[in-house]
Coordinates of C-alpha atoms in Angstrom, one line a residue:
Chain A
M1 CA 24.5 -12.2 23.2
T2 CA 22.4 -11.8 26.3
G3 CA 18.8 -10.6 26.3
L4 CA 19.8 -7.3 27.7
Q5 CA 22.3 -6.6 25.0
F6 CA 19.6 -7.4 22.4
A7 CA 17.3 -5.0 24.1
I8 CA 19.9 -2.3 24.1
V9 CA 20.7 -2.8 20.4
A10 CA 16.9 -2.5 19.7
Y11 CA 16.5 0.7 21.7
T12 CA 19.6 2.3 20.2
L13 CA 18.5 1.5 16.6
S14 CA 14.9 2.7 17.2
T15 CA 16.1 6.0 18.8
I16 CA 18.5 6.6 15.9
A17 CA 15.7 6.0 13.4
L18 CA 13.1 8.2 15.1
F19 CA 15.3 11.1 15.9
G20 CA 17.3 10.7 12.7
Y21 CA 14.2 11.3 10.7
A22 CA 13.3 14.3 13.0
T23 CA 16.7 15.7 12.3
R24 CA 16.2 15.2 8.6
V25 CA 12.9 17.1 8.6
W26 CA 14.5 19.9 10.7
L27 CA 17.4 20.2 8.2
G28 CA 14.7 20.4 5.5
F29 CA 13.3 23.4 7.2
R30 CA 16.8 24.9 7.6
S31 CA 17.6 24.5 4.0
F32 CA 14.2 25.8 2.9
A33 CA 14.8 28.9 5.1
R34 CA 18.2 29.4 3.6
R35 CA 16.8 29.2 0.0
Q36 CA 14.3 31.9 1.1
G37 CA 17.2 34.0 2.3
G38 CA 17.0 34.2 6.1
D39 CA 13.6 34.4 7.7
A40 CA 12.0 31.0 8.2
Chain B
M1 CA 2.3 35.7 17.2
K2 CA 5.0 34.0 15.2
L3 CA 7.4 34.1 18.1
M4 CA 4.9 32.5 20.3
K5 CA 4.2 29.8 17.7
N6 CA 7.9 29.0 17.4
T7 CA 8.3 28.9 21.2
L8 CA 5.4 26.4 21.4
I9 CA 6.9 24.2 18.7
T10 CA 10.3 24.2 20.5
A11 CA 8.6 23.5 23.8
Y12 CA 6.7 20.6 22.2
W13 CA 9.9 19.0 20.8
L14 CA 11.9 19.5 24.1
T15 CA 9.0 17.9 26.1
T16 CA 9.0 15.0 23.6
V17 CA 12.8 14.4 23.9
A18 CA 12.6 14.8 27.7
L19 CA 9.8 12.3 28.1
F20 CA 11.5 9.9 25.7
I21 CA 14.7 10.0 27.8
F22 CA 12.7 9.6 30.9
A23 CA 11.0 6.5 29.5
L24 CA 14.3 5.1 28.5
V25 CA 15.8 5.6 32.0
L26 CA 12.6 4.0 33.4
V27 CA 12.9 0.9 31.3
F28 CA 16.5 0.1 32.2
T29 CA 16.5 1.1 35.9
W30 CA 13.0 0.9 37.4
T31 CA 10.9 -1.6 35.5
P32 CA 11.1 -5.1 36.8
T33 CA 12.4 -7.9 34.5
E34 CA 9.8 -10.2 33.1
S35 CA 10.1 -13.6 34.7
T36 CA 9.8 -16.0 31.7
M37 CA 11.3 -14.0 28.9
G38 CA 13.9 -12.1 30.8
D39 CA 15.6 -8.9 29.8
V40 CA 14.8 -9.1 26.1
Q41 CA 11.1 -8.5 27.0
K42 CA 12.1 -4.8 27.6
I43 CA 11.8 -4.3 23.9
F44 CA 8.1 -4.7 24.3
Y45 CA 7.8 -1.3 25.9
L46 CA 8.9 0.5 22.8
H47 CA 7.6 -2.1 20.3
F48 CA 4.0 -1.9 21.3
P49 CA 3.5 1.9 21.4
V50 CA 5.3 2.2 18.0
A51 CA 3.1 -0.5 16.6
I52 CA 0.0 1.4 17.8
N53 CA 1.3 4.6 16.2
T54 CA 1.9 2.8 12.9
F55 CA -1.8 2.2 12.7
L56 CA -2.6 5.8 13.7
A57 CA -0.3 7.0 10.9
C58 CA -2.1 4.8 8.4
L59 CA -5.4 6.1 9.7
V60 CA -4.2 9.6 9.1
N61 CA -3.2 8.6 5.6
F62 CA -6.6 7.1 5.0
I63 CA -8.5 10.2 6.3
A64 CA -6.2 12.5 4.2
S65 CA -6.7 10.4 1.1
L66 CA -10.5 10.5 1.5
A67 CA -10.3 14.3 2.1
Y68 CA -8.3 14.6 -1.1
L69 CA -10.8 12.6 -3.1
W70 CA -13.5 14.7 -1.6
T71 CA -12.0 18.2 -2.0
R72 CA -9.1 17.7 -4.5
R73 CA -7.0 20.1 -2.5
R74 CA -3.3 19.7 -2.7
K75 CA -2.7 20.1 1.1
Y76 CA -4.5 16.8 1.8
D77 CA -2.2 15.0 -0.6
D78 CA 0.8 16.5 1.3
L79 CA -0.7 15.3 4.6
A80 CA -1.2 11.9 3.1
V81 CA 2.5 11.6 2.0
A82 CA 3.7 12.9 5.3
S83 CA 1.7 10.3 7.2
A84 CA 2.7 7.5 4.9
T85 CA 6.4 8.3 5.3
V86 CA 6.1 8.3 9.1
G87 CA 4.0 5.2 8.9
V88 CA 6.7 3.3 7.0
L89 CA 9.4 4.6 9.3
L90 CA 7.4 3.4 12.4
C91 CA 6.6 0.1 10.7
T92 CA 10.3 -0.4 10.0
I93 CA 11.0 0.1 13.7
V94 CA 8.2 -2.4 14.6
L95 CA 9.8 -5.0 12.2
M96 CA 13.3 -4.3 13.4
T97 CA 12.5 -4.5 17.1
G98 CA 10.3 -7.5 16.5
M99 CA 13.2 -9.3 14.6
I100 CA 15.7 -8.6 17.4
W101 CA 13.2 -9.9 19.9
G102 CA 12.6 -13.0 17.8
K103 CA 16.4 -13.6 17.4
S104 CA 16.8 -13.6 21.1
A105 CA 13.6 -15.4 22.1
W106 CA 13.3 -18.1 19.3
G107 CA 16.8 -18.0 17.8
E108 CA 15.5 -16.9 14.4
W109 CA 15.6 -13.5 12.8
W110 CA 12.4 -14.3 11.0
T111 CA 9.6 -16.7 11.3
W112 CA 6.4 -16.7 9.2
S113 CA 4.1 -16.1 12.1
P114 CA 0.9 -14.2 11.6
R115 CA 2.0 -10.9 13.2
L116 CA 5.4 -10.8 11.7
T117 CA 3.9 -11.4 8.3
F118 CA 1.3 -8.8 9.0
S119 CA 3.8 -6.2 9.8
L120 CA 5.8 -7.1 6.7
L121 CA 2.8 -6.8 4.4
L122 CA 1.8 -3.5 6.1
W123 CA 5.3 -2.2 5.4
L124 CA 5.1 -3.4 1.8
L125 CA 1.7 -1.8 1.3
Y126 CA 2.8 1.7 2.4
A127 CA 6.4 1.4 1.0
S128 CA 4.8 0.8 -2.4
Y129 CA 2.7 3.9 -1.8
L130 CA 5.8 6.0 -1.4
M131 CA 7.7 4.3 -4.3
V132 CA 4.9 4.6 -6.9
R133 CA 4.4 8.3 -6.4
P134 CA 7.6 9.6 -8.1
S135 CA 6.9 7.6 -11.2
I136 CA 3.7 9.6 -12.0
E137 CA 4.6 13.0 -13.5
S138 CA 1.4 15.0 -13.4
T139 CA 1.0 16.3 -9.9
T140 CA -2.8 16.1 -9.9
R141 CA -2.8 12.6 -11.4
R142 CA -0.2 11.5 -8.9
A143 CA -2.3 12.8 -6.0
L144 CA -5.4 11.1 -7.4
V145 CA -3.7 7.7 -7.8
A146 CA -2.0 8.0 -4.4
A147 CA -5.4 8.9 -2.8
V148 CA -7.2 6.0 -4.4
Y149 CA -4.3 3.7 -3.3
G150 CA -4.4 5.1 0.2
V151 CA -8.0 4.4 0.6
V152 CA -7.8 0.9 -0.8
A153 CA -4.6 0.1 1.1
F154 CA -6.2 1.1 4.4
L155 CA -9.3 -1.0 3.7
D156 CA -6.9 -3.8 2.8
V157 CA -5.3 -3.8 6.3
P158 CA -8.1 -5.9 7.9
L159 CA -8.0 -8.3 5.0
V160 CA -4.3 -8.8 5.6
W161 CA -5.0 -9.4 9.2
L162 CA -7.6 -12.0 8.4
S163 CA -5.5 -13.8 5.8
V164 CA -2.4 -14.0 8.1
R165 CA -4.5 -15.6 10.8
L166 CA -4.6 -18.7 8.7
M167 CA -0.9 -19.3 9.5
P168 CA 0.2 -21.1 12.7
D169 CA 1.0 -18.7 15.6
I170 CA 3.9 -18.6 18.0
H171 CA 3.7 -14.9 18.9
P172 CA 2.9 -14.2 22.6
N173 CA -0.8 -13.5 22.6
T174 CA -1.6 -12.4 26.0
I175 CA 1.2 -11.0 28.1
A176 CA 0.6 -10.8 31.8
L177 CA 2.1 -7.5 32.9
E178 CA 2.6 -6.1 36.3
P179 CA 1.3 -2.6 37.1
K180 CA 4.8 -1.2 36.9
M181 CA 5.2 -2.6 33.4
W182 CA 2.0 -1.0 32.2
L183 CA 3.2 2.3 33.6
T184 CA 6.4 1.9 31.5
V185 CA 4.3 1.2 28.4
A186 CA 2.3 4.3 29.1
A187 CA 5.5 6.3 29.7
F188 CA 6.7 5.3 26.2
A189 CA 3.3 5.7 24.6
L190 CA 3.2 9.4 25.3
P191 CA 6.5 10.5 23.8
V192 CA 6.2 8.0 20.9
T193 CA 2.8 9.4 20.0
M194 CA 4.0 13.0 20.4
L195 CA 7.0 12.1 18.2
S196 CA 5.0 10.5 15.4
F197 CA 2.4 13.2 15.3
G198 CA 5.1 15.9 15.5
L199 CA 6.9 14.2 12.7
I200 CA 3.8 13.9 10.5
F201 CA 2.8 17.5 11.0
S202 CA 6.3 19.0 10.6
R203 CA 6.8 17.0 7.4
Y204 CA 3.4 18.2 6.3
A205 CA 4.3 21.8 7.2
L206 CA 7.6 21.5 5.2
Y207 CA 5.7 20.2 2.2
R208 CA 3.2 23.0 2.4
R209 CA 5.9 25.6 2.4
E210 CA 7.7 24.1 -0.5
N211 CA 4.5 23.5 -2.5
D212 CA 3.1 26.9 -1.7
R213 CA 6.1 28.4 -3.5
V214 CA 5.7 26.1 -6.4
E215 CA 2.0 26.8 -6.7
A216 CA 2.6 30.5 -6.4
R217 CA 5.2 30.4 -9.2
Q218 CA 2.8 28.3 -11.4
Q219 CA 0.0 30.8 -10.9
E220 CA 2.4 33.7 -11.6
E221 CA 3.5 32.0 -14.9
E222 CA -0.1 31.3 -15.9
F223 CA -1.0 34.9 -15.1
N224 CA 1.9 36.2 -17.2
E225 CA 1.0 33.9 -20.1
T226 CA -2.7 35.0 -20.0
A227 CA -1.6 38.6 -19.8
D228 CA 0.8 38.2 -22.8
A229 CA -1.9 36.5 -24.8
A230 CA -4.4 39.3 -23.9
A231 CA -1.8 42.0 -24.9
T232 CA -1.1 40.3 -28.2
L233 CA -4.8 40.0 -28.9
Y234 CA -5.3 43.7 -28.0
H235 CA -2.5 44.9 -30.3
Q236 CA -3.8 42.7 -33.1
G237 CA -7.3 44.1 -32.6
G238 CA -5.8 47.6 -32.5
L239 CA -4.0 47.0 -35.8
T240 CA -6.9 45.6 -37.7
S241 CA -9.7 48.0 -36.5
Chain C
M1 CA -31.7 -3.7 -16.1
M2 CA -31.9 -5.2 -19.6
R3 CA -30.4 -2.0 -20.9
T4 CA -27.4 -2.3 -18.5
L5 CA -26.9 -5.9 -19.6
R6 CA -27.0 -4.9 -23.3
Q7 CA -24.5 -2.1 -22.7
L8 CA -22.2 -4.6 -20.8
R9 CA -22.4 -7.1 -23.6
T10 CA -21.6 -4.4 -26.2
L11 CA -18.6 -3.1 -24.3
V12 CA -17.2 -6.6 -23.6
A13 CA -17.8 -7.7 -27.2
K14 CA -15.8 -4.6 -28.3
D15 CA -12.8 -5.6 -26.2
L16 CA -12.9 -9.2 -27.2
R17 CA -13.3 -8.4 -30.8
L18 CA -10.3 -6.1 -30.6
E19 CA -8.3 -8.9 -29.0
A20 CA -9.5 -11.5 -31.5
R21 CA -8.4 -9.2 -34.4
T22 CA -5.0 -8.1 -33.1
R23 CA -4.2 -11.2 -31.1
Q24 CA -1.6 -9.2 -29.2
T25 CA -2.3 -9.8 -25.5
V26 CA -3.1 -13.4 -25.0
G27 CA -0.3 -14.8 -27.1
L28 CA 2.3 -12.6 -25.5
V29 CA 1.1 -13.1 -22.0
V30 CA 0.8 -16.9 -22.3
V31 CA 4.4 -17.2 -23.5
M32 CA 5.6 -14.9 -20.8
A33 CA 3.7 -16.9 -18.1
I34 CA 5.2 -20.2 -19.3
L35 CA 8.6 -18.5 -19.3
I36 CA 8.1 -17.4 -15.6
V37 CA 7.0 -20.9 -14.7
T38 CA 10.1 -22.4 -16.4
V39 CA 12.5 -19.9 -14.8
L40 CA 11.0 -20.7 -11.4
G41 CA 11.2 -24.4 -12.0
L42 CA 14.9 -24.1 -12.9
G43 CA 15.6 -21.9 -9.9
L44 CA 13.9 -24.2 -7.4
G45 CA 15.8 -27.3 -8.5
P46 CA 14.7 -30.9 -8.5
Q47 CA 14.6 -31.3 -4.7
Q48 CA 12.0 -28.7 -4.1
L49 CA 10.1 -29.8 -7.1
A50 CA 9.7 -33.4 -5.9
S51 CA 6.9 -32.7 -3.4
G52 CA 4.9 -30.7 -5.9
F53 CA 3.8 -28.2 -3.3
A54 CA 5.7 -25.3 -4.9
A55 CA 3.1 -25.3 -7.6
P56 CA 0.4 -23.0 -6.0
A57 CA 3.1 -20.4 -5.3
V58 CA 4.6 -20.7 -8.8
L59 CA 1.1 -20.6 -10.4
W60 CA 0.3 -17.4 -8.4
V61 CA 3.5 -15.7 -9.5
A62 CA 2.6 -16.5 -13.1
Y63 CA -1.0 -15.4 -12.7
L64 CA 0.1 -12.1 -11.0
F65 CA 2.5 -11.1 -13.7
A66 CA 0.2 -12.3 -16.5
G67 CA -2.7 -10.4 -14.9
V68 CA -0.8 -7.1 -14.7
L69 CA 0.2 -7.3 -18.4
C70 CA -3.4 -8.2 -19.3
F71 CA -5.0 -5.3 -17.4
E72 CA -2.5 -2.9 -18.8
K73 CA -3.2 -4.0 -22.4
T74 CA -7.0 -3.8 -22.2
M75 CA -6.8 -0.3 -20.8
A76 CA -4.0 0.8 -23.1
C77 CA -6.2 0.4 -26.2
E78 CA -8.5 3.0 -24.7
R79 CA -5.7 5.5 -24.4
H80 CA -5.1 5.6 -28.2
D81 CA -6.8 8.2 -30.4
G82 CA -8.9 9.5 -27.5
A83 CA -11.0 6.3 -27.4
L84 CA -11.6 6.7 -23.7
A85 CA -13.0 10.3 -24.2
A86 CA -15.4 8.9 -26.7
L87 CA -16.3 6.0 -24.4
L88 CA -17.0 8.5 -21.6
L89 CA -19.2 10.6 -23.8
A90 CA -21.4 7.6 -24.6
P91 CA -24.6 7.4 -22.5
V92 CA -23.2 4.6 -20.3
D93 CA -22.9 4.6 -16.6
R94 CA -19.3 4.6 -15.3
G95 CA -20.0 1.6 -13.2
V96 CA -21.0 -0.3 -16.4
I97 CA -17.7 0.6 -18.0
Y98 CA -15.9 -0.7 -15.0
F99 CA -17.8 -4.0 -15.0
A100 CA -17.3 -4.4 -18.8
K101 CA -13.5 -3.9 -18.4
L102 CA -13.5 -6.3 -15.5
I103 CA -15.3 -9.0 -17.5
S104 CA -13.0 -8.6 -20.5
N105 CA -10.0 -8.9 -18.2
L106 CA -11.5 -12.0 -16.5
I107 CA -12.1 -13.7 -19.8
L108 CA -8.6 -12.9 -21.0
I109 CA -7.0 -14.0 -17.8
A110 CA -9.1 -17.2 -17.7
A111 CA -8.0 -18.0 -21.3
I112 CA -4.4 -17.5 -20.2
A113 CA -4.9 -19.6 -17.0
I114 CA -6.4 -22.4 -19.0
V115 CA -3.1 -22.8 -21.0
V116 CA -0.6 -22.0 -18.2
T117 CA -2.1 -24.0 -15.4
P118 CA -1.8 -27.5 -17.0
V119 CA 1.8 -26.6 -18.1
A120 CA 2.7 -25.7 -14.5
L121 CA 0.9 -28.7 -13.1
V122 CA 2.8 -31.1 -15.3
L123 CA 6.2 -29.4 -14.9
F124 CA 5.8 -29.3 -11.1
G125 CA 4.2 -32.6 -10.7
F126 CA 1.3 -31.2 -8.7
D127 CA -1.6 -33.7 -8.3
L128 CA -5.0 -32.2 -8.8
S129 CA -7.0 -35.4 -9.0
A130 CA -7.9 -35.3 -5.3
A131 CA -10.1 -32.2 -5.5
P132 CA -10.1 -30.5 -8.9
G133 CA -13.3 -28.6 -8.1
A134 CA -11.8 -27.1 -5.0
F135 CA -8.8 -25.9 -7.0
V136 CA -11.0 -24.3 -9.7
V137 CA -13.2 -22.6 -7.2
T138 CA -10.4 -21.2 -5.0
V139 CA -8.4 -19.9 -7.9
G140 CA -11.5 -18.6 -9.6
V141 CA -12.7 -16.6 -6.7
S142 CA -9.3 -15.1 -6.0
M143 CA -9.0 -14.2 -9.7
I144 CA -12.2 -12.2 -9.4
G145 CA -10.8 -10.2 -6.5
F146 CA -7.5 -9.7 -8.2
A147 CA -9.0 -8.6 -11.4
A148 CA -11.3 -6.2 -9.6
I149 CA -8.2 -4.4 -8.1
G150 CA -6.3 -4.7 -11.3
T151 CA -9.0 -3.1 -13.4
L152 CA -9.4 -0.2 -11.0
F153 CA -5.7 0.6 -10.9
S154 CA -5.1 0.0 -14.6
A155 CA -7.5 2.9 -15.2
A156 CA -5.8 5.1 -12.6
V157 CA -2.1 4.4 -13.4
N158 CA -2.2 3.8 -17.1
S159 CA -3.7 7.1 -17.9
T160 CA -0.5 8.7 -16.8
G161 CA 1.5 7.1 -19.6
V162 CA 3.5 5.1 -17.0
R163 CA 3.8 1.4 -17.8
G164 CA 4.8 -1.9 -16.3
G165 CA 6.5 -1.3 -13.0
P166 CA 4.2 1.1 -11.2
L167 CA 1.1 -0.8 -12.0
A168 CA 2.5 -4.0 -10.6
M169 CA 3.8 -2.1 -7.5
V170 CA 0.3 -0.9 -6.9
I171 CA -1.6 -4.1 -7.5
F172 CA 0.7 -6.7 -5.9
P173 CA 0.8 -5.4 -2.3
I174 CA -3.0 -4.9 -2.3
S175 CA -3.8 -8.4 -3.6
L176 CA -1.3 -10.1 -1.2
P177 CA -4.1 -11.1 1.3
L178 CA -5.9 -12.9 -1.5
V179 CA -2.7 -14.7 -2.6
L180 CA -1.9 -15.7 1.0
A181 CA -5.4 -17.0 1.7
S182 CA -5.8 -18.9 -1.5
T183 CA -2.3 -20.5 -1.4
H184 CA -2.9 -21.6 2.2
M185 CA -6.2 -23.1 1.3
L186 CA -4.7 -25.0 -1.7
I187 CA -1.7 -26.3 0.4
K188 CA -4.1 -27.4 3.2
C189 CA -6.3 -29.1 0.7
F190 CA -3.6 -30.9 -1.3
R191 CA -0.9 -31.6 1.2
D192 CA -2.9 -32.3 4.3
G193 CA -5.9 -33.8 2.3
E194 CA -8.4 -31.6 4.3
P195 CA -11.4 -30.4 2.3
I196 CA -11.8 -26.7 1.9
T197 CA -14.0 -25.4 4.7
Q198 CA -17.0 -23.2 4.3
T199 CA -15.4 -20.5 6.4
A200 CA -12.2 -20.4 4.4
L201 CA -14.2 -20.1 1.2
A202 CA -16.4 -17.5 2.8
I203 CA -13.3 -15.5 3.7
L204 CA -12.1 -15.6 0.1
I205 CA -15.5 -14.7 -1.3
A206 CA -15.7 -11.8 1.2
F207 CA -12.3 -10.6 0.0
A208 CA -13.3 -10.7 -3.6
L209 CA -16.6 -8.9 -2.8
I210 CA -14.9 -6.2 -0.8
Y211 CA -12.4 -5.5 -3.6
L212 CA -15.2 -5.5 -6.1
V213 CA -17.4 -3.0 -4.3
V214 CA -14.6 -0.7 -3.3
S215 CA -13.2 -0.6 -6.8
W216 CA -16.5 -0.1 -8.4
L217 CA -17.2 2.9 -6.0
V218 CA -13.8 4.5 -6.5
F219 CA -13.7 3.9 -10.3
E220 CA -16.2 6.7 -10.9
M221 CA -13.8 9.2 -9.2
I222 CA -10.9 8.1 -11.3
L223 CA -12.6 8.7 -14.6
A224 CA -14.5 11.8 -13.4
P225 CA -14.0 14.7 -15.8
G226 CA -11.6 17.3 -14.7
S227 CA -9.4 14.8 -12.9
E228 CA -6.6 15.3 -15.5

């Protein structure tokens, strides 16, 4: 593997980790709002 | 008021995503390639800001833990958990990008160099924080143990740093960067910091909402119990007198 | 000052008398530590054992697990029959209670180490004759730091009724710098034949002192009334 490929793998994984967690928190808000019955 | 708050939050996240994408484009199209290490050095632009933010998250955890010990209010415990979670996440990314860099630069996924060991120990320190919490049942006790651990763990960080310095070092110590490279680091530092603090505070806000409900229910139950007991006493008193 | 010392002596004597009469902790922990050393020796195999430099690491694993069990036991006896509540009612400073527990723990762990260390040294062929004093000082100072942290968290965690796992999970990561520093000093001393420098020893003593002071300060908060 070249250096560039390593770099791309690193960036992809990091982006997935960061925004994956953001999505998880967002889904948490969504499901909380649903349990409250609508208004979040 | 609420609409404005929601708009601000949406704007914050949209800006973060936009800045992050901008920084990504910058790294792969505009930033010059480092002469000795080559393309793999591009990892540094993300690695470094994330590492800084790991410390910031740990600092938030420390301050929240102290605030909990001082005031014993549940919300500081919530803030401490949120920051520890984000800290572990960021530290995982630091380790991961560091290992990928190491594989490309030195041909090894892992070497026991001071900084790698330091990140691993930091990760362990805060991962145990998160893992120990669920094993303690009482919420106040859990918050207390976690707060004490948070304070001691943060004070432990400089000791970890000192102790790993006893090991032989191969990590690049000073990296000579061109102005364009520093600009790229700055371009990543902004969205990464926004992202990590956004994550800490939204996780915190979610905990607050969930725990507010729990606390309200508990208070309601306690009130009902007290009212029942009072009613029983009243009737007993009424019967005897 | 005299009063504090007398209180300390009373509290430590109480713990030791309890241990002398029940003989639960030391026996159990010594056997377990020897078991750990044996399992690690079997796992490492003869090649790794030949050099003898696995010994500091193996010893530390044994000390760490033995220590956790020890801290747990000395605190657990306070949890029975409201003994701790009675202790807190006594006109004794909380800091004195902390130091008393720390001293009892140190005495117990030293008793265990005196048995386990020779066993591990013999099994792993680790040669101490070059600098036995350096070994004792390094391990001793690290033990003080380790016990300081252990005593603090045994009071915090054990009061929840949770045993074993969580206490180790809390103490191990915190004491890793101590383990790292002391194993490095030992390896340098015995493999490379370099004497232990003043700076290295100063770092270790500083670690132990920091752990001691922080734990002593925080201990009062853990036992403060109304924290339950």
